[in-house]
Backbone as JSON, one array per atom type, in Angstrom:
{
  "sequence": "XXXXXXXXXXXXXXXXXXXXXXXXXXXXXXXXXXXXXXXXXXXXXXXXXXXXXXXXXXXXXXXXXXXXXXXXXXXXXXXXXXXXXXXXXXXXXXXXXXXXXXXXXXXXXXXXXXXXXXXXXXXXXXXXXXXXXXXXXXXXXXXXXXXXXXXXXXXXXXXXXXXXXXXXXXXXXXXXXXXXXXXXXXXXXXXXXXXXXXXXXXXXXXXXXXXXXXXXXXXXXXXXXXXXXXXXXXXXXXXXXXXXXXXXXXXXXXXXXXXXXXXXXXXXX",
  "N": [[115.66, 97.8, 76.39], [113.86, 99.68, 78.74], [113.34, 98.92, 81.99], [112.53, 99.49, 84.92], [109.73, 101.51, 85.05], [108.18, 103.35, 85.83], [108.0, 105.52, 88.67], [106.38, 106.91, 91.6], [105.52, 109.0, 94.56], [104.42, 109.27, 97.66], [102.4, 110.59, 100.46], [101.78, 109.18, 103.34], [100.06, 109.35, 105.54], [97.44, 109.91, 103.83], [97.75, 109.47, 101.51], [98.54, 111.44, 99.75], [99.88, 112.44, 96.92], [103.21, 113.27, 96.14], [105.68, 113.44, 94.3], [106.34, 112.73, 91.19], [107.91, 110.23, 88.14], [108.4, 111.88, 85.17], [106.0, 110.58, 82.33], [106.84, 109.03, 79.67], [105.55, 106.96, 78.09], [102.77, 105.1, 76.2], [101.41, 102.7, 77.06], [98.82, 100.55, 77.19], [99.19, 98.48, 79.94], [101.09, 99.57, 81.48], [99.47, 102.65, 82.01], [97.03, 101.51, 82.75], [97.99, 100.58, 85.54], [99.49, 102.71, 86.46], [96.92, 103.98, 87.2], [96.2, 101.95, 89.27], [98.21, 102.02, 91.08], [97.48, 105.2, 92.52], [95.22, 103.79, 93.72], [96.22, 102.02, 95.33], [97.89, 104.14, 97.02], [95.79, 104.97, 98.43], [95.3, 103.74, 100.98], [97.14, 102.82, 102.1], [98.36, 103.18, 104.89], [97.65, 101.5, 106.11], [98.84, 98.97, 104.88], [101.55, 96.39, 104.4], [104.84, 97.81, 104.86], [106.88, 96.78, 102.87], [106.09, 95.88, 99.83], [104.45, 93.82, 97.08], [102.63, 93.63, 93.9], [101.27, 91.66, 91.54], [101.33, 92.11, 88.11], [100.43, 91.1, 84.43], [102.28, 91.74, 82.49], [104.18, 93.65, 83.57], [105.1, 94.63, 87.09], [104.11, 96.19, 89.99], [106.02, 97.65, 92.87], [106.24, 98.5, 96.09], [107.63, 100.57, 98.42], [107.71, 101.53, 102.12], [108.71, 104.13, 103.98], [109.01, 106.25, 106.97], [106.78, 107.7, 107.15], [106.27, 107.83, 104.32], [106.06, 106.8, 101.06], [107.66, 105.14, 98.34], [107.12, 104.53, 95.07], [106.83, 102.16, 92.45], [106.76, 100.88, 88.99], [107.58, 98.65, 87.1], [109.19, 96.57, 84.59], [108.45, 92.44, 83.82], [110.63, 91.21, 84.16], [112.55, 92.1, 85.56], [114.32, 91.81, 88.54], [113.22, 91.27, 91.79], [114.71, 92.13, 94.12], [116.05, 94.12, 92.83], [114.39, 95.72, 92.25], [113.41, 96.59, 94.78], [116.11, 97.72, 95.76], [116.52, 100.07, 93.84], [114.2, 101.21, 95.39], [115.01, 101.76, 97.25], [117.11, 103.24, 96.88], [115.88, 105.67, 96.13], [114.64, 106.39, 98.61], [116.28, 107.39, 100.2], [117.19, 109.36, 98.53], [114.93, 110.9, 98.25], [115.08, 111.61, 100.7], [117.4, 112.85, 101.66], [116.63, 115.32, 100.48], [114.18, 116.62, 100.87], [113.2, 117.32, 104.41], [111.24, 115.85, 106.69], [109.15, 117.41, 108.26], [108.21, 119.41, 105.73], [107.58, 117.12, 104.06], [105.05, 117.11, 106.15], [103.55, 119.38, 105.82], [102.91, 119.48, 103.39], [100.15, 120.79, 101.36], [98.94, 120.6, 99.05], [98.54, 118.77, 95.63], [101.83, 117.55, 94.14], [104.0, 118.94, 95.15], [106.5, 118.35, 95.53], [107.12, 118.68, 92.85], [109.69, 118.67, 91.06], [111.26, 117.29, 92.17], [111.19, 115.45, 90.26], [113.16, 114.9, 88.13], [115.26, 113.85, 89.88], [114.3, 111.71, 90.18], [114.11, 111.19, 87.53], [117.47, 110.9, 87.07], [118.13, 108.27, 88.43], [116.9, 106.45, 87.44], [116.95, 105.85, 84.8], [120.32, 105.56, 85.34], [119.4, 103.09, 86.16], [118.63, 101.43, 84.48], [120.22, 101.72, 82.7], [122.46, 100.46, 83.74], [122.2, 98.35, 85.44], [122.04, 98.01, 88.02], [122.94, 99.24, 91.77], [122.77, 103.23, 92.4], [123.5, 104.19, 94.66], [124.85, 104.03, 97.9], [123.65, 101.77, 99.07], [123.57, 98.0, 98.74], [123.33, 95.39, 96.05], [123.6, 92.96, 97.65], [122.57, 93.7, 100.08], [120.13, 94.39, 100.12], [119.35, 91.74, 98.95], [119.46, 90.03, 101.24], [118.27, 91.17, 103.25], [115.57, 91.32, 101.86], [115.28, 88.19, 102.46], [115.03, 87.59, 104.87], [113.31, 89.41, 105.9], [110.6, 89.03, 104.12], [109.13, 90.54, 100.8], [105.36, 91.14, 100.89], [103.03, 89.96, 99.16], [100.95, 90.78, 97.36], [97.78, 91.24, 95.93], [94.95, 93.11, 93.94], [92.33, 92.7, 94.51], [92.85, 92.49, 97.51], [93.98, 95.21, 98.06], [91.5, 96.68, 97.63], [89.98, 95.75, 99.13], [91.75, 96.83, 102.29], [91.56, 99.06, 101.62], [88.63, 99.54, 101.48], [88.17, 99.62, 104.45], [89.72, 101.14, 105.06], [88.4, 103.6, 104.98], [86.81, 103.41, 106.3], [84.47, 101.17, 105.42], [84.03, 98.49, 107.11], [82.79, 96.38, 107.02], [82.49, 93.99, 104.87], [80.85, 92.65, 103.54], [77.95, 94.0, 103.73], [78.55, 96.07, 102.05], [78.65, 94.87, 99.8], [76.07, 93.7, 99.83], [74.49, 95.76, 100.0], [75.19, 96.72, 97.27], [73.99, 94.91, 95.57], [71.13, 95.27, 96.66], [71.15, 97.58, 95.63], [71.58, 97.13, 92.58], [69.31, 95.79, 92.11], [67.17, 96.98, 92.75], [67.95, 99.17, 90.48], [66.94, 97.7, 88.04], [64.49, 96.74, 88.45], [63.31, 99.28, 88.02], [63.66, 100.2, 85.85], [62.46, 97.78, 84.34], [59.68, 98.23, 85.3], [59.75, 100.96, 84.18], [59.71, 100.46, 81.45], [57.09, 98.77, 80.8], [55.51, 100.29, 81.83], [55.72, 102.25, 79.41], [54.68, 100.8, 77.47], [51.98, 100.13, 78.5], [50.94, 103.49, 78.16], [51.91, 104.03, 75.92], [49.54, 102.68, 74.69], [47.58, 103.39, 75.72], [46.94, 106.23, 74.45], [46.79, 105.84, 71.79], [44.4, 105.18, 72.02], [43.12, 106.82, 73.09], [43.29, 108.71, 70.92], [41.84, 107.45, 69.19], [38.95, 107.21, 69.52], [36.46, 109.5, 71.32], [37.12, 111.29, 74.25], [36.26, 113.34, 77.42], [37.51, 116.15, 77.88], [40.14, 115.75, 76.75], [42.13, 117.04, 75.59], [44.04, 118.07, 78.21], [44.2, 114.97, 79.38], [45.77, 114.31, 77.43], [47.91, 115.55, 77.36], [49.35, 115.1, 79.28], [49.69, 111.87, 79.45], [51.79, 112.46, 77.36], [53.86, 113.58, 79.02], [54.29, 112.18, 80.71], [55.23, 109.34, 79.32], [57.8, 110.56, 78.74], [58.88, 110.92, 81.25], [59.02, 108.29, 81.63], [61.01, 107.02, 79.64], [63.11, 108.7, 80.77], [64.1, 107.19, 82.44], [65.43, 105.24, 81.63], [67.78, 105.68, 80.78], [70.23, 104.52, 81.0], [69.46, 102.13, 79.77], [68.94, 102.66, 76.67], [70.13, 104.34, 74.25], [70.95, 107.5, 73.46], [69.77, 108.18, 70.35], [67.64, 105.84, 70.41], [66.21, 107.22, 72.51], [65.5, 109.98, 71.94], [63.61, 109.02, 69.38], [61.76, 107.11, 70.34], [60.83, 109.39, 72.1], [60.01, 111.33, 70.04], [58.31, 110.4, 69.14], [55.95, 109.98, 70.74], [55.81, 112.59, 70.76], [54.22, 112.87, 68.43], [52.02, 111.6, 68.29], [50.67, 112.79, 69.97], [50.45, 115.56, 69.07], [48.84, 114.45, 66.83], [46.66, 113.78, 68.04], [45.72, 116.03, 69.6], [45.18, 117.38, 67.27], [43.04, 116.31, 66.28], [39.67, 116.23, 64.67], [36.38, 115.86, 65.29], [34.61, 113.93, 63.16], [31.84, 115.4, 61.25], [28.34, 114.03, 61.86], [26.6, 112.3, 59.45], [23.19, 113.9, 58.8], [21.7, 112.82, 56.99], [20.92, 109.52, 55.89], [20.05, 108.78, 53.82], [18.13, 106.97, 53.58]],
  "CA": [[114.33, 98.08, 76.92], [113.92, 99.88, 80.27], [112.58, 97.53, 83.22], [111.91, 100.42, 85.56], [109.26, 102.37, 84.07], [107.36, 104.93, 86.49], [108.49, 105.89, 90.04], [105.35, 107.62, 92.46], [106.16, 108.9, 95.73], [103.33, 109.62, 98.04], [102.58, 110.55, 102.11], [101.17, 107.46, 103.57], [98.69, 109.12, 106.01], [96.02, 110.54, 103.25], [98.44, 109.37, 99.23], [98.6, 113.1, 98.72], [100.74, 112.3, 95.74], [104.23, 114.25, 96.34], [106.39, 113.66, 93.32], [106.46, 111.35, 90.16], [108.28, 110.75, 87.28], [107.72, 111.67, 83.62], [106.01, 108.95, 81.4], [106.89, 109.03, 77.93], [105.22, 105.57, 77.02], [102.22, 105.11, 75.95], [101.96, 101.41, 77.08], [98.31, 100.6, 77.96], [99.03, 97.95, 81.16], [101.23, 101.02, 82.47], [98.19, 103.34, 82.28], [96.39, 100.69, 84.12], [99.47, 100.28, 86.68], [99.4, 104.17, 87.23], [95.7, 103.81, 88.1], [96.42, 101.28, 90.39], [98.66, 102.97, 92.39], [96.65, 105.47, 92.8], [93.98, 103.49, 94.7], [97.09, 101.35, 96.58], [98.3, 104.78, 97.75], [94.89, 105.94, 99.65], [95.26, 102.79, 101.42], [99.35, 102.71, 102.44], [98.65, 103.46, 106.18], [97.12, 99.6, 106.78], [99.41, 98.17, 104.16], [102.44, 96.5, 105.0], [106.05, 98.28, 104.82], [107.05, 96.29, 101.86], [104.6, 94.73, 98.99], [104.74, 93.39, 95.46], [101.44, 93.46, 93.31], [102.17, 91.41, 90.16], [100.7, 91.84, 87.12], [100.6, 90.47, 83.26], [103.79, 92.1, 81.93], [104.15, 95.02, 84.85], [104.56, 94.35, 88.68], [104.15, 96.99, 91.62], [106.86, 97.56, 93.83], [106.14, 99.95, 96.99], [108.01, 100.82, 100.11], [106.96, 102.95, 103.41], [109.58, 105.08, 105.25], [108.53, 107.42, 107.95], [105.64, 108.6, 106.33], [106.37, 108.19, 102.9], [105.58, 105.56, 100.39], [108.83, 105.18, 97.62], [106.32, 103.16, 94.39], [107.51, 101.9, 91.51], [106.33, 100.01, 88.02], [108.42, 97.24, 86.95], [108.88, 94.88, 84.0], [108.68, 91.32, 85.42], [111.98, 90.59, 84.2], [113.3, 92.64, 86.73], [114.51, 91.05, 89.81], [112.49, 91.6, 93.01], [115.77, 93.02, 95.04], [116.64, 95.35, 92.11], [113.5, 96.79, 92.34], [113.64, 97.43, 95.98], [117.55, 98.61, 95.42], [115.55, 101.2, 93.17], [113.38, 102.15, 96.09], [115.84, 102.55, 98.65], [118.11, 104.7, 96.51], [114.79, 106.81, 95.44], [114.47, 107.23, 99.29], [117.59, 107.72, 100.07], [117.93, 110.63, 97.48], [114.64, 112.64, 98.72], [115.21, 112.17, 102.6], [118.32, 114.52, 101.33], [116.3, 116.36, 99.64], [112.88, 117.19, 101.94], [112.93, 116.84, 105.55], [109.66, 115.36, 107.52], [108.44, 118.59, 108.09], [108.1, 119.74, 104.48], [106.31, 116.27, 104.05], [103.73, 117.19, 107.06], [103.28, 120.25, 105.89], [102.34, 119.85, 102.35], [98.95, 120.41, 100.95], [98.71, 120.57, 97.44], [99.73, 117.36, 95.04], [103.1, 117.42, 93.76], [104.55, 120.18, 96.12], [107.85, 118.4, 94.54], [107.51, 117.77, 91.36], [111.31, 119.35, 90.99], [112.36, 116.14, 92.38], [111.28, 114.51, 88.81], [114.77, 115.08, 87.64], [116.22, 113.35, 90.1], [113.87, 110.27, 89.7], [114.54, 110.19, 85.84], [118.26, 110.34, 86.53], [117.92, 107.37, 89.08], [115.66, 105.17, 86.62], [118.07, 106.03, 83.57], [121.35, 104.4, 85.65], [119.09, 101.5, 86.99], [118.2, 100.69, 83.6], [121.41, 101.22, 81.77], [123.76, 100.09, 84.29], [121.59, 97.33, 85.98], [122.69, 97.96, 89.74], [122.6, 100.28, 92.74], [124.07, 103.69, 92.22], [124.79, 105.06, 95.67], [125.37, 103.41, 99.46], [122.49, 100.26, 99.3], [123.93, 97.28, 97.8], [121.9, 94.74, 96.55], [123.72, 91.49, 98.35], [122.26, 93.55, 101.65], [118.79, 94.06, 99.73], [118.74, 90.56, 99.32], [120.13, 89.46, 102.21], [117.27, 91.92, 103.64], [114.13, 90.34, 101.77], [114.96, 86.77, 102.62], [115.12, 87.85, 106.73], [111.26, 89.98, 105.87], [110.3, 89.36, 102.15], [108.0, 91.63, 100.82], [104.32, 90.13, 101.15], [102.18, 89.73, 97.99], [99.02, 91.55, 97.55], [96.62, 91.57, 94.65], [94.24, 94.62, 93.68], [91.21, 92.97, 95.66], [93.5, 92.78, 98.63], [94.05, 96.35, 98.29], [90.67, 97.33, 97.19], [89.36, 95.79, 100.47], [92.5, 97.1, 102.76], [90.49, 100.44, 101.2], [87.12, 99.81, 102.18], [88.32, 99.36, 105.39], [90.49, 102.31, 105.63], [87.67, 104.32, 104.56], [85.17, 102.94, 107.06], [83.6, 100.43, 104.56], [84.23, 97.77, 107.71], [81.99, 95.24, 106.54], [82.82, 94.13, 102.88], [79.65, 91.76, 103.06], [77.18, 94.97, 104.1], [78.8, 96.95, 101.09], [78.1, 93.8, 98.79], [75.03, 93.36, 99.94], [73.42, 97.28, 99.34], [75.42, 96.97, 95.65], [73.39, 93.74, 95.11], [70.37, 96.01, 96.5], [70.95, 98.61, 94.26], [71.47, 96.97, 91.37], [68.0, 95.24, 91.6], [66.39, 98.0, 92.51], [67.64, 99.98, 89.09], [66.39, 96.37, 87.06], [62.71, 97.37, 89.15], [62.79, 100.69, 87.75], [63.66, 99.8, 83.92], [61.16, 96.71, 84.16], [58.4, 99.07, 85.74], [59.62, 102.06, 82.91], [58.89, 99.63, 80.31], [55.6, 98.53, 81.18], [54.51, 102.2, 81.98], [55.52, 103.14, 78.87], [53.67, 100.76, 76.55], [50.14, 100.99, 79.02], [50.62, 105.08, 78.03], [51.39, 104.24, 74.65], [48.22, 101.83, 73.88], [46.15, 104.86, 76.04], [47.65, 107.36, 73.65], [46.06, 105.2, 70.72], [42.82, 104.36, 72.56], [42.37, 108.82, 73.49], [43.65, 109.46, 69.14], [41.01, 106.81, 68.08], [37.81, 107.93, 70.49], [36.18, 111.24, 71.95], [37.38, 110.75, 75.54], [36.71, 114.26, 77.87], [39.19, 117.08, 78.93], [40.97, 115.0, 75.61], [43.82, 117.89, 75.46], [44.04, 117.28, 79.55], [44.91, 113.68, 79.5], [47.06, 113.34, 76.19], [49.92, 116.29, 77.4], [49.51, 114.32, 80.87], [50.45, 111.13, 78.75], [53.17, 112.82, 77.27], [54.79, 114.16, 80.07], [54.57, 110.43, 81.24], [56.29, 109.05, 78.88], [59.01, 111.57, 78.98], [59.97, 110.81, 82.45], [59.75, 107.22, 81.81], [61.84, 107.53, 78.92], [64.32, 109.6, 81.36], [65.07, 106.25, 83.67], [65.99, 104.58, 80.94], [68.78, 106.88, 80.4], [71.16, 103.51, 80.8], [69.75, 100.86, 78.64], [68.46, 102.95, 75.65], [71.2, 105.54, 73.47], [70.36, 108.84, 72.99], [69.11, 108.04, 69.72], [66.38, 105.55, 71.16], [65.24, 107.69, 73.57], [64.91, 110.95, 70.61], [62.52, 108.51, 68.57], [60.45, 106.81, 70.97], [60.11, 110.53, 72.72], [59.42, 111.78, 69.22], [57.0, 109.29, 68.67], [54.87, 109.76, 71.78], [55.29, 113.9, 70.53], [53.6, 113.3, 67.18], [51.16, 110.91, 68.77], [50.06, 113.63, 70.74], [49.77, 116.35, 68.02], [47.69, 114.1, 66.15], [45.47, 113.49, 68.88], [45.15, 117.37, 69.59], [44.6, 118.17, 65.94], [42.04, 115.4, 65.07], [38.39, 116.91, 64.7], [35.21, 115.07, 65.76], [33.32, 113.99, 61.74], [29.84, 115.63, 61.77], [27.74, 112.81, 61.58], [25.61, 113.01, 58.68], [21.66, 113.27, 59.24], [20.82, 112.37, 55.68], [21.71, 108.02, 56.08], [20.36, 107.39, 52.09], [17.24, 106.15, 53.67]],
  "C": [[114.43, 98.46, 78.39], [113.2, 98.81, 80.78], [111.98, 98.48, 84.3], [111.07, 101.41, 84.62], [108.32, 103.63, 84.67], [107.53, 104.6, 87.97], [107.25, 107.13, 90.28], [106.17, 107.67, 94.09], [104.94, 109.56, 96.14], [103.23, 109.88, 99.24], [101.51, 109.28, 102.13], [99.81, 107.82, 104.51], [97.59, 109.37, 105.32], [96.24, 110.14, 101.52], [98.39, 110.47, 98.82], [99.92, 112.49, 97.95], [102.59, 113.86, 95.76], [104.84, 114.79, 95.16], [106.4, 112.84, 92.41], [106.93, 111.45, 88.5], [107.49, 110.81, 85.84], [107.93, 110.37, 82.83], [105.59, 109.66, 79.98], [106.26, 108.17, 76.87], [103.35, 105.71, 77.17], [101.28, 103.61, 76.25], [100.5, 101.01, 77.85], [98.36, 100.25, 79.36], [99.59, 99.0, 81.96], [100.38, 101.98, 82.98], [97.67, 102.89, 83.67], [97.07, 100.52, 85.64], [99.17, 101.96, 87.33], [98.25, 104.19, 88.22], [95.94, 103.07, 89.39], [97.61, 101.69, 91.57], [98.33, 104.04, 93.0], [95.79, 104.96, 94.23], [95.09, 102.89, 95.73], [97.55, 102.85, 97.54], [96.75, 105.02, 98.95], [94.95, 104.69, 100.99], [96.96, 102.08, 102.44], [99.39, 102.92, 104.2], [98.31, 102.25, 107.01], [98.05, 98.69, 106.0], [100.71, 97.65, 104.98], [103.81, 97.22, 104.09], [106.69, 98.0, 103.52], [105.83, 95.41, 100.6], [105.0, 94.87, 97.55], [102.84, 92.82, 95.27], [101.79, 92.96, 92.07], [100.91, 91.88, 89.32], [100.7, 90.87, 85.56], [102.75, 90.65, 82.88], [104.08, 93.17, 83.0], [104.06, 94.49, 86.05], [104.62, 95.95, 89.01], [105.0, 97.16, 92.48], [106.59, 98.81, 95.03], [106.91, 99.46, 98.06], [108.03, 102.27, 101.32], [107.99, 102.9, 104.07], [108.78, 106.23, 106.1], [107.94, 108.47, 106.83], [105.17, 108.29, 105.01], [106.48, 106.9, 102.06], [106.41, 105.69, 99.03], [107.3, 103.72, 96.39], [106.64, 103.08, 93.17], [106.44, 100.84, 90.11], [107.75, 100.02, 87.49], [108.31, 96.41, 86.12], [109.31, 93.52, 84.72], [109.71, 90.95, 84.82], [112.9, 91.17, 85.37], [113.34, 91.84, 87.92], [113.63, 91.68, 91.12], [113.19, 92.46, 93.88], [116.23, 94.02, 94.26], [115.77, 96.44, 92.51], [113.09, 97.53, 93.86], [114.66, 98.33, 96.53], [116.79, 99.77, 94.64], [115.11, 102.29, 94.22], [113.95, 102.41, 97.63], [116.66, 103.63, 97.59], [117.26, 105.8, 96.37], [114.73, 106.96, 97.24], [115.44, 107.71, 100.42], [117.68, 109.41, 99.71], [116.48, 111.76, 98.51], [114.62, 112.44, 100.07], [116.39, 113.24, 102.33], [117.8, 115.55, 100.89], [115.37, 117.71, 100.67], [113.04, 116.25, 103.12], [111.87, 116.47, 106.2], [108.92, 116.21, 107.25], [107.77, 119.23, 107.09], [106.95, 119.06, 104.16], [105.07, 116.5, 104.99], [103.22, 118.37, 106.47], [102.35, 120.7, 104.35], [100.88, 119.85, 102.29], [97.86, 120.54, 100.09], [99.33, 119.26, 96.81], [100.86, 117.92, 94.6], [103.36, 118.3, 94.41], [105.94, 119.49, 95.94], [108.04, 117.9, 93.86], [109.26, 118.38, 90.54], [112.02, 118.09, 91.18], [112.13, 115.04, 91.25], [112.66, 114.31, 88.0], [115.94, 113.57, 88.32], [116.09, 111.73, 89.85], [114.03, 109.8, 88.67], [116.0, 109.48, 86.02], [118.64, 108.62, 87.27], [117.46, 106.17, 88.27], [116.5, 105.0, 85.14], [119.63, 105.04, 84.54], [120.75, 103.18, 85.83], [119.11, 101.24, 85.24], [119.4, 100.63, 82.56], [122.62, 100.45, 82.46], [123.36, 98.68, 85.04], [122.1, 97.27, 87.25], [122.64, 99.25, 90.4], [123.27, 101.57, 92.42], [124.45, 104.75, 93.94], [124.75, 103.56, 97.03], [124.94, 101.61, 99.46], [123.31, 99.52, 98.04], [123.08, 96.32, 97.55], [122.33, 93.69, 96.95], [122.69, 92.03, 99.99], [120.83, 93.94, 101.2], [118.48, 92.42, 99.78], [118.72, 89.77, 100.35], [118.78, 89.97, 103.18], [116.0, 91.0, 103.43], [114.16, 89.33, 101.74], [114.98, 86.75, 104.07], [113.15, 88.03, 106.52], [111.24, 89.97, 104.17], [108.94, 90.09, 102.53], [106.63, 90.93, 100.79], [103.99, 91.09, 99.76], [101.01, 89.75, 98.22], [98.84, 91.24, 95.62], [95.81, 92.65, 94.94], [92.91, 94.52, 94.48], [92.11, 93.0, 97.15], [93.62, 94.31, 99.56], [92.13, 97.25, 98.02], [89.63, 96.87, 98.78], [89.99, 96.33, 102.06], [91.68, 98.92, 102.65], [89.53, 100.76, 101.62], [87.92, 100.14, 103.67], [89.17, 100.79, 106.56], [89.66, 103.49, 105.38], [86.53, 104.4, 105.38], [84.4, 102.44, 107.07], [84.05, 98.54, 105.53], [84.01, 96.27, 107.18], [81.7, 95.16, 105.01], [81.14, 93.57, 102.64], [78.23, 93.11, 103.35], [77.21, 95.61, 102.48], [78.28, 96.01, 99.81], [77.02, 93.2, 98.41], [74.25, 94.93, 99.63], [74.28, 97.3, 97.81], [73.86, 96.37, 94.98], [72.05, 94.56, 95.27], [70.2, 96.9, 95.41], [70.95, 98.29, 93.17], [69.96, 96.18, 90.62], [67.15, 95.92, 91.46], [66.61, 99.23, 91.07], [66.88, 98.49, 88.19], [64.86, 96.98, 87.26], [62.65, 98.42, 88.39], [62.82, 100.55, 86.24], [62.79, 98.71, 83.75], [59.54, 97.57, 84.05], [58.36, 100.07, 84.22], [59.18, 101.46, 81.69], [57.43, 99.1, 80.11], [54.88, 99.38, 81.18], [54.59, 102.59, 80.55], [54.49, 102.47, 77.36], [52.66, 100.6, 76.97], [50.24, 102.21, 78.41], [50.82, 104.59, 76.64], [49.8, 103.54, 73.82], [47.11, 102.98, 74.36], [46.15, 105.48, 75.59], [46.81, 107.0, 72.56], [44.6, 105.44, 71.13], [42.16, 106.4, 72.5], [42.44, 108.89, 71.81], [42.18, 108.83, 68.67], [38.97, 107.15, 68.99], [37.55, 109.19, 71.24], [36.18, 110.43, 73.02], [36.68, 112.9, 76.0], [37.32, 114.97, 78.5], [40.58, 116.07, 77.96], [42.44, 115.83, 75.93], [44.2, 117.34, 77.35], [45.11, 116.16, 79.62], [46.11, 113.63, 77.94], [48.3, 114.28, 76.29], [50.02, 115.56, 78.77], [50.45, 113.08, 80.68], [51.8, 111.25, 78.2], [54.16, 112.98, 78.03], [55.3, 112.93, 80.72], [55.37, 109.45, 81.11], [57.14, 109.57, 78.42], [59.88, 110.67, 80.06], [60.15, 109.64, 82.55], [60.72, 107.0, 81.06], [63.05, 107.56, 80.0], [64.86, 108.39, 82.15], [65.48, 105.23, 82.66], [67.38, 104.59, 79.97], [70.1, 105.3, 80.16], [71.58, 102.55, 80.39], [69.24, 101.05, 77.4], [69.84, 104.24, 75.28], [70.65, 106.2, 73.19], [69.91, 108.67, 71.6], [67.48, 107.31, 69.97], [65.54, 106.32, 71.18], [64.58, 108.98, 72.63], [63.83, 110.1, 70.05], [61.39, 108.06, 69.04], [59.76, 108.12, 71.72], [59.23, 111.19, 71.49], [58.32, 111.33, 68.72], [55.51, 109.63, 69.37], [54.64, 111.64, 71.47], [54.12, 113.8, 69.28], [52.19, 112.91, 67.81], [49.87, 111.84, 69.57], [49.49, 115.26, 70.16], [48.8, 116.09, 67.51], [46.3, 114.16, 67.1], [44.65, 114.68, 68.97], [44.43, 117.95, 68.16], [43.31, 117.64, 65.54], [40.53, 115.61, 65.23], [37.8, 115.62, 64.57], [34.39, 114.78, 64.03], [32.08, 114.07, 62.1], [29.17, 114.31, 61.1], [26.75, 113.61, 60.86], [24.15, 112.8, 59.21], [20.69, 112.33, 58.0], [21.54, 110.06, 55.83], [21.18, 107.42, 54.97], [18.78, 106.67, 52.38], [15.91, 106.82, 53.09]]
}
């Protein structure tokens, strides 16, 4: 079973995504892992130098060289110093490859996805041979992360390292207009509900009595409950919303179609 399973390489001032290798697996927590590096890259210019994000069965491994952010997924059987032996040889291989410049200069994603090759064959020795394959050994990896071990983040760690790098200063501001917003949509689906059975009992009340300017008010009604209908777009399924709209259409045919009975003059008397 491999243990290294997807290598990302990214610039650190903006995560334009440089190079990364091909994934063959299908493996949801990986998915999820991809995602998450992702959001750790936009965020890599406040992070520190070294970091481990664990997960269930999958950790995180990233490291920042001049500029450049070497990131890795990891089964957790893997050792902690392998996986940084990993990400020195991966930057190792493309400082030979692309010089600084190249990196400042890009500004499209993958501008080297060419160097996927070299990351498979890198991830293919780690995993069949279990050890370094060029200069970095790992007694001076470990010897390394027990001087600076890598610090341990979690995904809110990074997801607030984010706000922050984004301009979202104040987590409690941002937590506090969610909490706004989310009451204020509740207000609007409370209110849409209410509006829409007042218009439907007025809908009844115009079908069953001569009201005037009748046509007037009952496409007015309609139109009414249309648009309340429409804010309810998030707690009713497009089926719903077809039946109760279709409902308030017929409602409104009938109304238009339904003739006044001539009152008789003859009453039998």
């Amino acid at each position: 079973m491999s243990l290294i399973l997807f290598a990302f390489v990214v610039r650190v001032r903006d995560g334009l995504p440089l190079s990364a290798s091909t994934d063959f697996l299908h493996n949801k927590e990986l998915q999820e892992k991809k995602q998450q590096l992702k959001v750790i890259s936009k965020s890599l210019n406040i992070l520190p130098e070294r970091g481990i994000i664990k997960g269930h069965d999958l950790n995180i491994y990233f490291l920042s060289s001049k500029g450049v952010s070497y990131m890795t997924v990891c089964a957790c059987g893997l050792p902690a110093a392998m996986a940084f032996c990993f990400l020195e040889d991966l930057c190792w291989e493309f400082t030979a490859c692309f010089d600084s410049s190249a990196v400042a200069l890009a500004s499209r994603p993958y501008p080297f996805l060419e160097f996927d090759s070299t990351i498979q064959k890198l991830q293919h020795h780690y995993n069949q041979n279990k050890g370094p394959s060029l200069e970095i050994t790992l007694i001076e990896v470990q010897e390394e992360l027990s001087t600076s071990p890598p610090q341990v983040l979690t995904m809110e760690d990074v997801m607030l390292a984010n706000g922050v790098a984004n301009g979202h200063v104040d987590q409690t501001t941002a937590s506090d207009y969610t909490v706004c917003t989310q009451s204020m949509k509740r207000y609007i689906v409370v209110r849409s509900l209410s509006q829409i059975t007042f218009l439907s009992a007025t809908q009844c009340h115009l079908y069953l009595f001569h009201i005037c300017q009748k046509k007037l008010k009952a496409i007015t009604l309609l139109i009414l409950i249309i648009l309340c209908n429409a804010f309810l777009f998030d707690v009713r399924n497009i089926w719903q919303l077809i039946f109760h709209m279709f409902v308030a259409c017929i409602s409104t045919l009938l109304t238009l179609h339904r003739k006044l009975l001539d009152r008789n003059t003859d009453c039998g008397v």
